[in-house]
Coordinates of C-alpha atoms in Angstrom, one line a residue:
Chain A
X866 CA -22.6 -27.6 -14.4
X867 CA -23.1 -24.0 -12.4
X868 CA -23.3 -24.4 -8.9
X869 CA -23.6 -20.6 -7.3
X870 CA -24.6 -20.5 -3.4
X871 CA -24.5 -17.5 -1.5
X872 CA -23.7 -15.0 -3.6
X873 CA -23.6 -11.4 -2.8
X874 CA -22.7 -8.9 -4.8
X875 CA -21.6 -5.3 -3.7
X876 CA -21.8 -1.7 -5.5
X877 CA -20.1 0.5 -3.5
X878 CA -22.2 0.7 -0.3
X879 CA -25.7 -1.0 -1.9
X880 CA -26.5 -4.4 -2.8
X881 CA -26.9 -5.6 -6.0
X882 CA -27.5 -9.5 -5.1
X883 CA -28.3 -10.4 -1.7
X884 CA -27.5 -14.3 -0.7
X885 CA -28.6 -15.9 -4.2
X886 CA -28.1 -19.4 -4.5
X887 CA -29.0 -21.9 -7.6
X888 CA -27.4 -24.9 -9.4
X889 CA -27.9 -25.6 -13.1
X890 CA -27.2 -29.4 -14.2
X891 CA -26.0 -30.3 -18.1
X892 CA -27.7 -29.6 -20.9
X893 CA -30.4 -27.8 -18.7
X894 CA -31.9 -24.1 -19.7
X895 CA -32.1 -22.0 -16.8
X896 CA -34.1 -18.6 -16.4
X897 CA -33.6 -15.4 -14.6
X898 CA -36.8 -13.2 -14.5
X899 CA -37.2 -10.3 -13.4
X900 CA -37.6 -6.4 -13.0
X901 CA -34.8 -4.0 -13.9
X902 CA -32.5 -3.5 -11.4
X903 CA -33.2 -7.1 -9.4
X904 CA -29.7 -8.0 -10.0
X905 CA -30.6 -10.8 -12.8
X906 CA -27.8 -9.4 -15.3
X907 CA -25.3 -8.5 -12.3
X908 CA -25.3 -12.3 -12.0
X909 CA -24.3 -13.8 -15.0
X910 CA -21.9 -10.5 -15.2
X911 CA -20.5 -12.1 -12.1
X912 CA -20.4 -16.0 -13.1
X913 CA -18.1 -13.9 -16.1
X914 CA -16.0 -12.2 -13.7
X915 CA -16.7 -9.0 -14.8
X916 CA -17.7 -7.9 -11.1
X917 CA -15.4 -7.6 -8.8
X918 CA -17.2 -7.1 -5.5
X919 CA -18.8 -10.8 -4.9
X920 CA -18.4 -13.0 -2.2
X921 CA -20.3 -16.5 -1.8
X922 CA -18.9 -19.4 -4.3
X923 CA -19.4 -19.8 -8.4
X924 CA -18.5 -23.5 -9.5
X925 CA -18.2 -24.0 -13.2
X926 CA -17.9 -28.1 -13.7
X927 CA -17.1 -28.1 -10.5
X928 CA -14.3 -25.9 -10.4
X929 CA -14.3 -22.0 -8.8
X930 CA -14.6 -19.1 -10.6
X931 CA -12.2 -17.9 -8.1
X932 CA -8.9 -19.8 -8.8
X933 CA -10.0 -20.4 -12.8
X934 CA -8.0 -18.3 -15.0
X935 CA -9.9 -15.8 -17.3
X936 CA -8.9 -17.5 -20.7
X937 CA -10.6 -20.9 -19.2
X938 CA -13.2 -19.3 -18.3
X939 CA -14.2 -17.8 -21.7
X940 CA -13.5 -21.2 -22.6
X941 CA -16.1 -22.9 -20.3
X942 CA -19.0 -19.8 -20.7
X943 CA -19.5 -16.9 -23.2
X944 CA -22.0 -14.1 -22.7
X945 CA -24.3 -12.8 -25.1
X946 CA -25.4 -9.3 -24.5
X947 CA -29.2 -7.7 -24.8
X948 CA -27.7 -5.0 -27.7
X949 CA -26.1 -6.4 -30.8
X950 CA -25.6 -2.8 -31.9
X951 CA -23.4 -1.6 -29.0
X952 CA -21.9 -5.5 -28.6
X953 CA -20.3 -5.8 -31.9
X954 CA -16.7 -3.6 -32.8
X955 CA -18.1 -1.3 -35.0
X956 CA -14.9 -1.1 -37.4
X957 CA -14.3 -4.8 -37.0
X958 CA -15.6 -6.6 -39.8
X959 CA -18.0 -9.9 -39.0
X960 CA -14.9 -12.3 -39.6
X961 CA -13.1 -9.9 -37.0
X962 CA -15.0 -9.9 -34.5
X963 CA -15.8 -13.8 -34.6
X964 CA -11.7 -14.9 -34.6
X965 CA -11.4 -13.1 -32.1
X966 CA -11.8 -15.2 -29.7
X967 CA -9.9 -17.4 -31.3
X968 CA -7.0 -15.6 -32.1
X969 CA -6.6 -14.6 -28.2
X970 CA -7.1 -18.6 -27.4
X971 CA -4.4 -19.2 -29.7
X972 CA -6.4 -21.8 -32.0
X973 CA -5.6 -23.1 -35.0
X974 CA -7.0 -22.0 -38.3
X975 CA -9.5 -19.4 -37.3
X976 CA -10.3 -18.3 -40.8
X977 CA -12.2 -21.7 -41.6
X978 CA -13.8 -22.1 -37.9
X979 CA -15.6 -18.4 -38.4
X980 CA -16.9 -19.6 -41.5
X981 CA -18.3 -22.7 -40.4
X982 CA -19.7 -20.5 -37.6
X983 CA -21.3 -18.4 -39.5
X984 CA -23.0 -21.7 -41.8
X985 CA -23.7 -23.0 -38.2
X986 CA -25.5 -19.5 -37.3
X987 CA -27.1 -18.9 -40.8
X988 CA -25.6 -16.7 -42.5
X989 CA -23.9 -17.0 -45.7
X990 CA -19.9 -17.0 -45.3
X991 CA -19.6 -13.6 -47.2
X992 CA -20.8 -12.2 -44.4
X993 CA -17.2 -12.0 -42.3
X994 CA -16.3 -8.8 -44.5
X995 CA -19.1 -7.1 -43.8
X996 CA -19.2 -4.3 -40.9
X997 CA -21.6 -4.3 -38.4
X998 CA -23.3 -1.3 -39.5
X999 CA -24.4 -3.5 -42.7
X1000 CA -26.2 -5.9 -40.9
X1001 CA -29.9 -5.9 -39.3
X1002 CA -30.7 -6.2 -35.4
X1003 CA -31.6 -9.6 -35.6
X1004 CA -28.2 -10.7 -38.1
X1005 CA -25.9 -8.6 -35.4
X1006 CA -27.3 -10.6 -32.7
X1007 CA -26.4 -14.0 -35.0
X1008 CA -23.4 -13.0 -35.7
X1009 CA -22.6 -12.4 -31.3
X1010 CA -23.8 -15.9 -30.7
X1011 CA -21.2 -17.4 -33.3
X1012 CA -18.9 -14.9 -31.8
X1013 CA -19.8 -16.6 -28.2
X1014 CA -20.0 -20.6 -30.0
X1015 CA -16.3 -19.6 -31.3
X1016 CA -13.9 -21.2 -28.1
X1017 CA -16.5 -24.4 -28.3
X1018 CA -17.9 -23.3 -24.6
X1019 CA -20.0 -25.8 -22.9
X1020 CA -22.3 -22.9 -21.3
X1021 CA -23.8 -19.6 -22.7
X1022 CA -24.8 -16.8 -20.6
X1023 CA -27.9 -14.9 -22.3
X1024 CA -28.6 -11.2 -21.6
X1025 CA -31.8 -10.6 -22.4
X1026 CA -30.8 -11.8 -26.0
X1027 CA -34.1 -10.9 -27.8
X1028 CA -35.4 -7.6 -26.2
X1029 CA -33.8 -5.4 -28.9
X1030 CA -34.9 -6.8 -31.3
X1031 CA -38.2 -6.7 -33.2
X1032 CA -40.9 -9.5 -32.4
X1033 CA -40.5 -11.8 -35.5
X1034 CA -36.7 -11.6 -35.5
X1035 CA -37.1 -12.7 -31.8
X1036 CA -38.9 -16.0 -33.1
X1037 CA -35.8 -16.6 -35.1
X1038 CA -33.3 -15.8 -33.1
X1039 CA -35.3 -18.0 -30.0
X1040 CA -35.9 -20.9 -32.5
X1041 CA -31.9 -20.6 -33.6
X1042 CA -30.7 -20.9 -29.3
X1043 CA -33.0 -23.8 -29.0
X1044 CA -32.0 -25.4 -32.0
X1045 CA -27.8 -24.9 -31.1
X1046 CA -28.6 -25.8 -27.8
X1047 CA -29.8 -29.4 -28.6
X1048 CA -27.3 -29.7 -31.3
X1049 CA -24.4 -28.8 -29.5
X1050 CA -25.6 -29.9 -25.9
X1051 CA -25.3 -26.5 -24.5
X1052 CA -26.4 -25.3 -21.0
X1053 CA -28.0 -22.1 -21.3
X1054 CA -28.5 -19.4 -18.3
X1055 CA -31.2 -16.9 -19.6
X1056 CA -31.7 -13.5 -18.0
X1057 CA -34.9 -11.9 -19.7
X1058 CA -37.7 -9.5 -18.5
X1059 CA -40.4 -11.2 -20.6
X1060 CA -41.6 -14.4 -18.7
X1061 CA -43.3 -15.8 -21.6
X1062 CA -40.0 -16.2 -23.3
X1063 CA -38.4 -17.6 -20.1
X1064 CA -40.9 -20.4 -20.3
X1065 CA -41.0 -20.8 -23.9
X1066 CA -37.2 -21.1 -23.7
X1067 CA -36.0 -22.3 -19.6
X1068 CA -37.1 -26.1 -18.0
X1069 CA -36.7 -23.7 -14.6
X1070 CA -36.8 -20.6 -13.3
X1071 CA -36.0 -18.2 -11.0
X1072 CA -37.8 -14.8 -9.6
X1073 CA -36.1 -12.2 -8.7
X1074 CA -37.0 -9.0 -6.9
X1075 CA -35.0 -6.4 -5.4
X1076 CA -31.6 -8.3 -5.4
X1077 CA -32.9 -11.6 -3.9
X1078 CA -34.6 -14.7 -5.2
X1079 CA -38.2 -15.0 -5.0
X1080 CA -38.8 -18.2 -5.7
X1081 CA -37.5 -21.2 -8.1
X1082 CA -39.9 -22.7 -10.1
X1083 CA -39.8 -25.8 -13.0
X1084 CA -42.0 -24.6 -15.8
X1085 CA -44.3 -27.0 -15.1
X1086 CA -45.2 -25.5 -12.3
X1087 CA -45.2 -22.2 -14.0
X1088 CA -47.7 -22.8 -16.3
X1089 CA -49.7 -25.1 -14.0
X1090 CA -49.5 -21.6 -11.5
X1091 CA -48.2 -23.8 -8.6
X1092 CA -46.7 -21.0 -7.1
X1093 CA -46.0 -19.8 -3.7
X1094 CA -45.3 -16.4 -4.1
X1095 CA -47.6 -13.1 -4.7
X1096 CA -45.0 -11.2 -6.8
X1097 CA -44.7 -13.7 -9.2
X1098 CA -48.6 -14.0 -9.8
X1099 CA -48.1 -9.8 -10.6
X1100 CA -45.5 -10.7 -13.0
X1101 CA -47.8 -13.2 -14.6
X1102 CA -50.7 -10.9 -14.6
X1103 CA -48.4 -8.1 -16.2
X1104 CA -47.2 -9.8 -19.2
Chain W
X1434 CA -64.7 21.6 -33.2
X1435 CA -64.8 18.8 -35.7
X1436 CA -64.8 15.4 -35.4
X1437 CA -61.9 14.4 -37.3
X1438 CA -58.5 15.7 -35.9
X1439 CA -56.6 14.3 -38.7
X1440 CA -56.3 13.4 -41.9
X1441 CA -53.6 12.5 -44.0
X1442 CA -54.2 11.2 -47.6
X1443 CA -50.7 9.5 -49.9
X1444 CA -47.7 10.6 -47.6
X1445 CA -44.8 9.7 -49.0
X1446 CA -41.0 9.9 -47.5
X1447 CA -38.4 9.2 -48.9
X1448 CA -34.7 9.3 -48.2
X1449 CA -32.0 10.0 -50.4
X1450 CA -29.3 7.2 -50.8
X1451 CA -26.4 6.2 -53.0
X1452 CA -27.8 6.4 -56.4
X1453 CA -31.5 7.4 -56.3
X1454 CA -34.2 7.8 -53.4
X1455 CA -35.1 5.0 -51.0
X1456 CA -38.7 5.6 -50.2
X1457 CA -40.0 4.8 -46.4
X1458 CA -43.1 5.7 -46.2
X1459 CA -45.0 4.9 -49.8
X1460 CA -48.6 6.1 -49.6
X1461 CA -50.3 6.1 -46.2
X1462 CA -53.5 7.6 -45.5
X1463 CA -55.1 7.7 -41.9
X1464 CA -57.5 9.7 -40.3
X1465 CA -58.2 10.1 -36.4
X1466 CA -60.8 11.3 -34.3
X1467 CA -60.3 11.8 -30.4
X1468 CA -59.7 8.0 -29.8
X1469 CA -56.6 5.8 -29.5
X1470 CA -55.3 5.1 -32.6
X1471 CA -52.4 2.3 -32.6
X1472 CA -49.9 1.8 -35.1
X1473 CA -48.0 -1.2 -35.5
X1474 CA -44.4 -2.4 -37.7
X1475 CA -41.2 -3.7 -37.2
X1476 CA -38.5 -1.5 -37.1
X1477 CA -37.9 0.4 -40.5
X1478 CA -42.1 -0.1 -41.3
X1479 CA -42.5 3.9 -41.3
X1480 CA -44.6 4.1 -38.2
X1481 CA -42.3 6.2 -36.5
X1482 CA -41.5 8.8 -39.4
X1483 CA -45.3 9.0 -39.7
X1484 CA -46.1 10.4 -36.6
X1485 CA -42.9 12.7 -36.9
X1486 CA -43.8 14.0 -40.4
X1487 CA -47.2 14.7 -38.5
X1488 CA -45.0 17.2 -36.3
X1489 CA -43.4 18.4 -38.8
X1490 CA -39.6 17.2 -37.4
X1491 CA -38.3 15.3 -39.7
X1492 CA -34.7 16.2 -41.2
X1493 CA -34.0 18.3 -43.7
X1494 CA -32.6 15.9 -46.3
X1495 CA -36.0 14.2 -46.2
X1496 CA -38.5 14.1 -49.5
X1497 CA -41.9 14.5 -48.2
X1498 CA -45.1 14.4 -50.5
X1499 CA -48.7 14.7 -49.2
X1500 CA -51.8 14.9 -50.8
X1501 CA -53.7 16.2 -47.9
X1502 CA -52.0 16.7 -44.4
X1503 CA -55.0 18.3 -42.1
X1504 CA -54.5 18.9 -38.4
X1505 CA -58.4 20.1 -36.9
X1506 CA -58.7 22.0 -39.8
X1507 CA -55.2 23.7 -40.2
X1508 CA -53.8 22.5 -43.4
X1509 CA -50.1 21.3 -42.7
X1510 CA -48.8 21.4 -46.1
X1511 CA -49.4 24.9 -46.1
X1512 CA -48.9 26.6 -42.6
X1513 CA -45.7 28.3 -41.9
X1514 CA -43.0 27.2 -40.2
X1515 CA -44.1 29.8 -37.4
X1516 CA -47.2 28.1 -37.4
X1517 CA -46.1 24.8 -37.3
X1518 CA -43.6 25.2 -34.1
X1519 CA -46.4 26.9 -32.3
X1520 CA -48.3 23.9 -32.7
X1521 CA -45.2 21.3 -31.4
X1522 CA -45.4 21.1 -27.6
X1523 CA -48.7 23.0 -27.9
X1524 CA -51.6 21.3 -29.4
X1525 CA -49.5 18.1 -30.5
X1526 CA -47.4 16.4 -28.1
X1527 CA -44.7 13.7 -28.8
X1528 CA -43.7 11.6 -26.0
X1529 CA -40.4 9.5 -27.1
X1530 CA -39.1 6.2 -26.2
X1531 CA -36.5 6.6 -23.9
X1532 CA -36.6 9.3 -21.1
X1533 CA -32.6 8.3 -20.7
X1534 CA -32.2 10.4 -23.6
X1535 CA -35.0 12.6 -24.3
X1536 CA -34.9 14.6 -21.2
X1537 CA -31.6 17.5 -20.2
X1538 CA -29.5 15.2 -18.4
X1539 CA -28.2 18.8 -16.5
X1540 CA -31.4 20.3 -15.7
X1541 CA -33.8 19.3 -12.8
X1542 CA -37.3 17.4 -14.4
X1543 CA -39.3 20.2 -12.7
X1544 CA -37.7 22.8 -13.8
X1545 CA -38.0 21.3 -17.7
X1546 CA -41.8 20.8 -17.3
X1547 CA -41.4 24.7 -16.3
X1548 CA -39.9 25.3 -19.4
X1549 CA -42.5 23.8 -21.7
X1550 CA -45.0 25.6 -19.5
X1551 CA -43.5 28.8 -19.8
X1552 CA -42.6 28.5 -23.4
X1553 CA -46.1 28.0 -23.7
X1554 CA -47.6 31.0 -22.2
X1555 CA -45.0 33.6 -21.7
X1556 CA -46.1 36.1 -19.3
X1557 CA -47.3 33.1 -16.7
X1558 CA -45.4 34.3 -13.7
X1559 CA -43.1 31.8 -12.4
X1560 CA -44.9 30.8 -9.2
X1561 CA -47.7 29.9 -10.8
X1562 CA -45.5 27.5 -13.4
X1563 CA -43.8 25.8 -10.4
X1564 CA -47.9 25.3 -8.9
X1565 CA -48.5 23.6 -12.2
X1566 CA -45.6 21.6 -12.7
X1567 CA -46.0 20.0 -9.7
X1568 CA -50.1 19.3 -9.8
X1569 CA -49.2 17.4 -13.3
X1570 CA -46.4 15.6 -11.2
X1571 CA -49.1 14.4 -9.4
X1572 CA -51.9 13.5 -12.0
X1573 CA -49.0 11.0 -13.2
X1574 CA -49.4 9.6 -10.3
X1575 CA -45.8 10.7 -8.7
X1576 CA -46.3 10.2 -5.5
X1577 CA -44.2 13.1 -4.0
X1578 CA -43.9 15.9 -6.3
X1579 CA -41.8 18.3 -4.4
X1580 CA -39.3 15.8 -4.0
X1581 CA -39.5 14.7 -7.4
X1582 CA -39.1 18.2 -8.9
X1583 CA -35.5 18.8 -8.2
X1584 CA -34.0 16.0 -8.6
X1585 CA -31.9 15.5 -12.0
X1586 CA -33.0 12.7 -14.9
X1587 CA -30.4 10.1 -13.6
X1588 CA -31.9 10.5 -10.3
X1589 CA -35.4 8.6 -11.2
X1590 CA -36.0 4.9 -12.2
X1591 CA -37.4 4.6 -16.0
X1592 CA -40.8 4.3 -15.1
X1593 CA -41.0 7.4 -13.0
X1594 CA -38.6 9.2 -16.1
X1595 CA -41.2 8.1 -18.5
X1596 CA -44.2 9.5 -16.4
X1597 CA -42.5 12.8 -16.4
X1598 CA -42.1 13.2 -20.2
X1599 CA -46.3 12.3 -20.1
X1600 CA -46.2 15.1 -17.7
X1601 CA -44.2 17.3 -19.5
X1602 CA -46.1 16.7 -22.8
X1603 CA -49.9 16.8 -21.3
X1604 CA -49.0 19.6 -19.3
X1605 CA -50.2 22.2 -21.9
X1606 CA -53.0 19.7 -23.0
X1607 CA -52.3 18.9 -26.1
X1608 CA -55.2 18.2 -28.4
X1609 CA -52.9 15.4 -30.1
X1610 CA -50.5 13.5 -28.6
X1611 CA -48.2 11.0 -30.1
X1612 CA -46.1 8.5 -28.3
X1613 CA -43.6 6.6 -29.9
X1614 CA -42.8 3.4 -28.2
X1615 CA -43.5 4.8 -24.7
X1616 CA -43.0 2.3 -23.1
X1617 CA -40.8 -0.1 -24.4
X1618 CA -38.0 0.7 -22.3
X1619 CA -40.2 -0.3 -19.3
X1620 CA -40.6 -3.5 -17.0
X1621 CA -43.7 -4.8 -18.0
X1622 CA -44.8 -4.3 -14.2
X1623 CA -44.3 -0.6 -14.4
X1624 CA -45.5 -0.8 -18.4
X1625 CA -48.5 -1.3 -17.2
X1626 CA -48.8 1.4 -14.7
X1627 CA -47.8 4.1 -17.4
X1628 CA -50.3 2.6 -19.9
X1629 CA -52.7 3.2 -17.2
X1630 CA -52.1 6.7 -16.7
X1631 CA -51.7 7.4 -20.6
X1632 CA -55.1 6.4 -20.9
X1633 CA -56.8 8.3 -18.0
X1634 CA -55.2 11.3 -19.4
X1635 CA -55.9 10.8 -22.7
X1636 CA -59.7 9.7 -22.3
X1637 CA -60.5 12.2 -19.4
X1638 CA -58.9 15.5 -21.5
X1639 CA -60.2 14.1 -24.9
X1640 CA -57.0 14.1 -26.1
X1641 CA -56.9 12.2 -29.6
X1642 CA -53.9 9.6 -29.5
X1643 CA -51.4 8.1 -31.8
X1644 CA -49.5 5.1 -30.3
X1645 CA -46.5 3.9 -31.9
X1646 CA -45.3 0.2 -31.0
X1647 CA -43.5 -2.8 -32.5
X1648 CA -46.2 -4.9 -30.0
X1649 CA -49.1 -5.7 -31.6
X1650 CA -50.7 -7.3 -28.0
X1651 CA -49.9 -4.6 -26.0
X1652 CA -51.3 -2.0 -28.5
X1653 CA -54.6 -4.2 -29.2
X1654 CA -55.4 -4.0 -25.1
X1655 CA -54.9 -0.4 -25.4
X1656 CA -56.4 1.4 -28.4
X1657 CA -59.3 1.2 -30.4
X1658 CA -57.9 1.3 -33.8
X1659 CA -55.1 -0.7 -34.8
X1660 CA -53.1 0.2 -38.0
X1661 CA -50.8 -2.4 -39.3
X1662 CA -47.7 -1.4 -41.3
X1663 CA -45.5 -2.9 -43.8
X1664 CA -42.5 -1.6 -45.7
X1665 CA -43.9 2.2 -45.6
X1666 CA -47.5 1.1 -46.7
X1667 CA -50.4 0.2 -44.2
X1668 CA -51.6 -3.6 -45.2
X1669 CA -54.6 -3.5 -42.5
X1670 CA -56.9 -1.6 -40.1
X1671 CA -58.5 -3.2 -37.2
X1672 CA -60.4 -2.9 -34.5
X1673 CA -58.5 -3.2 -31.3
X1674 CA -60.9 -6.0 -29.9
X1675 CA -61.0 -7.4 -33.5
X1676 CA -57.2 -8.4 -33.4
X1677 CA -57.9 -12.3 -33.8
X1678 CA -59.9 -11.2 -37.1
X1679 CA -56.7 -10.1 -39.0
X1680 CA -56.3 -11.3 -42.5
X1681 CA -53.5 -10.1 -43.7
X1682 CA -51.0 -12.8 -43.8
X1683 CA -48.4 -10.4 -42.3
X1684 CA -50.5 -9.5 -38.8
X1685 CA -51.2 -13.0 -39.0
X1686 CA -47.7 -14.2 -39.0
X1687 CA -47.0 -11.1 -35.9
X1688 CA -49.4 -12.5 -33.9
X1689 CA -48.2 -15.9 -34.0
X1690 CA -44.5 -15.5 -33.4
X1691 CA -45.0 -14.5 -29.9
X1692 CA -44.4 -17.1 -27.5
X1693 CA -46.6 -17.0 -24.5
X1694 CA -46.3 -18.1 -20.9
X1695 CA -48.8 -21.1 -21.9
X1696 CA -47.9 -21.6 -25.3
X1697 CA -46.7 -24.8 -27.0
X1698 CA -42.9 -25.3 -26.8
X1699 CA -42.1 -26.4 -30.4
X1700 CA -40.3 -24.3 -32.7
X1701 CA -42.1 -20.8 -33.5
X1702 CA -44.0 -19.9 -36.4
X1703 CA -41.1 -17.0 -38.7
X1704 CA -42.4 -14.9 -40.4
X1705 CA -42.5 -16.0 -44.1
X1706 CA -42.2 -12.7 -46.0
X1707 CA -43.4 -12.7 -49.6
X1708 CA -42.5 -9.7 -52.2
X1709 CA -46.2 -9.6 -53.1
X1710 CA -46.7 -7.5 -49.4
X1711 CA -44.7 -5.0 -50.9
X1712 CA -46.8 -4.3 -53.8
X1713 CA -48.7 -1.2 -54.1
X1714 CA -52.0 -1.4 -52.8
X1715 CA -55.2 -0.7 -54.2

C-alpha cells in the first residue's frame, strides 16, 4: 500500500531523514517511534508532500508520489495532526471544517456526508455548528479524523494523534482508530513518542534515531524483546 | 523550622462566567512537609490553579476563598502583596511546562538565571551572579556551561530548556518548589533524565515539592504522596508505592486506561464517569 525506499530528506544543509526505507501492506498498522527530532513526523509530512526537499521514491498503491497530483493524493491519504487545537480553523464551524474537503474534491452532497461523519465519529450531528473553541481536546481531535475520513482515503497518516490529549480521552480516541480502521479497512501509519501505544495500536514498527532507522520490528517481537538493537531496549526501559 | 511547609484547608476558585460563577476548585485541603507531593487530574481537574493560587498568580477576575492558606508559618491570606512577591522566585519556585514559552525568547538563558539571581539579592556584584549561574548550569547536569550560557532559548533542545528553568528556579533555593507538568513536553528518554535531577535537587536541598501531572505512573515512581483530583475536589490520597491500592473508582479507571508495551490488545477500559464523583465530599 506504501512502498518508501530510500528516502532522504533535506533542511537546508542538515538531514532530517537519512536513507529510510519501509513498505506497509493493506489493512496493516504501521508505527514510527521515536525521539523528537528523529525525523518520524518529517516522514509522513513527506509521504503528504508537504516537504519539498526529498529524494528516494514514495509509492502510494503503487503509484509515485512524484507524478500523483495533490488532489489524488488527499484522496488516497489524509493526515491527522498531534494538536486538535491548532489543527482545526478556529472561525470555521465543525460542519466547515469537515466539507471541506469535500467541497475542494468537488463531491456531491457534502452537507449529509459530514453528518454521517460525525455519527461515524461519535458525535451527535448538532455538532457541525459548533466552533472549535466549544469543543474538548479529545472531541477536536474526533472531529479532525472525520475531517481526514471525509474524501473516503484508503490510508491515514497519524501524528502523534493522542499526545495532547489527556490519558482517558487517549483510550477513546485509540479505541475509536482501531475500531474505524477495521470497519473501514484502513491502513494506518502512526508516528508517536509513547511505545506503549505503538504496540497497543501497530502489528510493526520502526525505531528511529537521529534521522535513520534503527531497526524494524513485528510487535511480537517487541513484546517478546527479540531485539537487536541497544537503543531500543533504552526506549523500552524509559517508558 | 516546622515540619509542615503547608497547609491549605477549603480553597475554593471560582471563575466568573455567563450568568453566575463556575467554580474550579471546590474545597481542597492539603498539607506538605519537605517531601514530594504529587498531584494528579485531567485537564480542567484544578491541579494546576492550586499550585498557582499557592503563589499567589492567579488573575485578577478570579474568586478565591480559603479557610487557612499557611506557607512555613506565614499566613497567605493575610500577607501583603509586598510580601507575597518577595516570596515568588524566592522561597517558592514554579517551574512551568513548556520552556518554549516560559523563557525570554530574546535574552541569553544565562543571563536570565542572572536576573532571578540578582533580583534576588541586589547588591550581589555581577561577577559573582555570572560564577553562580554557571555552577547551577552545571548541577543540572549541563554539560558545558560556558557554552550554554549565551546561547538564546531556540538555541537548546527541550530537555536542556527544561533543565535551565530547574536551574533558574533552584538557583535561589527555594524552600518550595512547584512544577507544573515539567516534563511533559519531554521524550520520555530525556523525561527521565530531568526527573532524575529534580529529585537530587529536591532531596539533597530539602526542598518540599509539589508535582503537577496528568500521569498518574510517572508521578507514582516519583513522589511519595499522590493526590488524586476530580472536578476541583480531591477524591483520594495515596501513597506513591500504594498506587495499586486505589479505591476510588476514578484512579481506578486512570490507571487502567493506559495501554502498556505488554498489555492485552483488546479495546481499552473508558473512563465511565458517574455524577456521584462530583458530589461534595465528606
Amino acid at each position: 500500500m506504501i512502498q518508501v525506499d530510500h528516502l532522504t530528506v533535506n533542511f537546508g544543509p542538515s538531514v532530517a531523514v537519512r536513507d529510510v526505507s519501509f513498505s506497509v501492506t493493506q489493512g496493516e498498522s504501521f508505527g514510527l517511534v521515536g525521539e523528537s527530532g528523529s525525523g518520524k513526523s518529517t516522514i509522513l509530512r513527506t509521504i503528504m508532500g508537504l516537504n519539498p526537499d526529498w529524494s528516494g521514491s514514495i509509492k502510494i498503491d503503487g503509484q509515485d508520489t512524484k507524478s500523483t497530483s495533490r488532489t489524488d493524493l488527499a484522496r488516497r491519504a489524509q493526515m491527522v495532526f498531534q494538536d486538535p487545537y491548532a489543527s482545526l480553523h478556529p472561525r470555521y464551524v465543525i460542519g466547515q471544517a469537515i466539507a471541506e474537503p469535500m467541497r475542494i474534491n468537488k463531491l456531491p452532497d457534502p452537507e449529509k456526508r459530514t453528518v454521517e461523519l460525525l455519527d461515524l465519529i461519535g458525535l451527535p450531528g448538532q455538532f457541525r455548528f459548533r466552533f472549535p473553541h466549544e469543543l474538548s481536546g479529545g472531541q477536536r481531535q474526533r472531529v479532525a479524523i472525520a475531517r481526514a475520513l471525509a474524501l473516503n482515503p484508503k490510508i491515514l497518516l497519524l501524528d502523534e494523534p493522542t499526545s495532547a490529549l489527556d490519558v482517558s480521552i487517549q483510550a477513546e480516541i485509540l479505541n475509536l482508530l482501531n475500531q474505524l480502521r477495521r470497519e473501514l479497512n484502513l491502513t494506518f501509519v502512526i508516528v508517536s513518542h509513547d511505545l506503549a501505544v505503538i504496540s497497543y495500536m501497530c502489528d510493526r514498527l520502526m525505531v528511529m534515531r537521529n534521522a535513520e532507522a534503527v531497526e524494524t520490528l513485528s510487535r511480537e517481537q517487541l513484546r517478546s524483546r527479540d531485539i537487536a538493537q541497544s537503543y531500543t531496549r533504552e526506549l523500552i526501559a524509559a517508558s | 523550622m516546622s515540619d509542615t511547609l503547608v497547609e491549605i484547608e477549603n480553597l475554593r476558585i471560582a471563575f466568573p462566567r455567563e450568568g453566575g460563577m463556575s467554580d474550579a476548585v471546590r474545597g481542597v485541603s492539603l498539607s506538605l512537609g519537605r517531601e514530594k507531593l504529587g498531584i494528579v487530574g485531567e485537564s480542567g481537574s484544578g491541579k494546576s490553579l492550586t499550585g498557582r493560587a499557592l503563589l499567589g498568580v492567579l488573575p485578577s477576575y478570579a474568586r478565591i476563598s480559603v479557610d487557612k492558606m499557611v506557607f512555613d508559618g506565614i499566613d497567605l491570606t493575610a500577607a501583603s502583596p509586598k510580601l507575597r512577591r518577595s516570596l515568588r522566585g524566592g522561597r517558592m519556585g514554579m517551574i512551568l511546562q513548556d520552556p518554549k514559552f516560559s523563557l525570554n525568547p530574546v535574552m541569553r538563558v544565562g543571563l536570565q538565571i542572572v536576573e532571578a539571581i540578582r533580583i534576588g539579592d541586589k547588591k550581589l556584584p555581577k561577577r559573582e551572579a555570572f560564577k553562580q549561574a554557571l555552577a547551577v548550569l552545571e548541577a543540572v547536569h549541563i554539560r558545558d556551561p560556558e557554552r550554554v550560557f549565551s546561547l538564546y532559548p531556540h538555541e537548546l533542545s527541550g530537555g536542556m530548556g527544561q533543565r535551565v528553568m530547574i536551574a533558574m528556579m533552584v538557583v535561589r533555593e527555594p524552600d518550595l518548589l512547584i512544577a507544573d507538568e515539567p516534563t511533559s513536553a519531554l521524550d520520555v528518554t530525556v523525561q527521565t533524565q530531568v526527573l532524575s535531577i529534580l529529585d537530587e535537587l529536591v532531596t539533597r536541598r530539602g526542598m518540599g515539592l509539589i508535582f503537577i501531572s496528568h500521569d498518574l505512573r510517572l508521578v507514582s515512581r516519583f513522589c511519595d504522596r499522590v493526590i488524586v483530583m476530580y472536578a476541583g475536589q480531591i477524591v483520594e490520597t495515596l501513597r506513591a508505592d500504594r498506587l495499586n491500592e486505589a479505591t476510588h473508582p476514578y484512579t481506578r479507571g486512570l490507571l487502567a486506561c493506559l495501554p502498556t508495551i505488554d498489555g492485552p490488545l483488546d479495546p481499552l477500559p473508558v473512563l465511565q464517569r458517574q455524577a456521584s464523583w462530583l458530589e461534595a465530599r465528606p
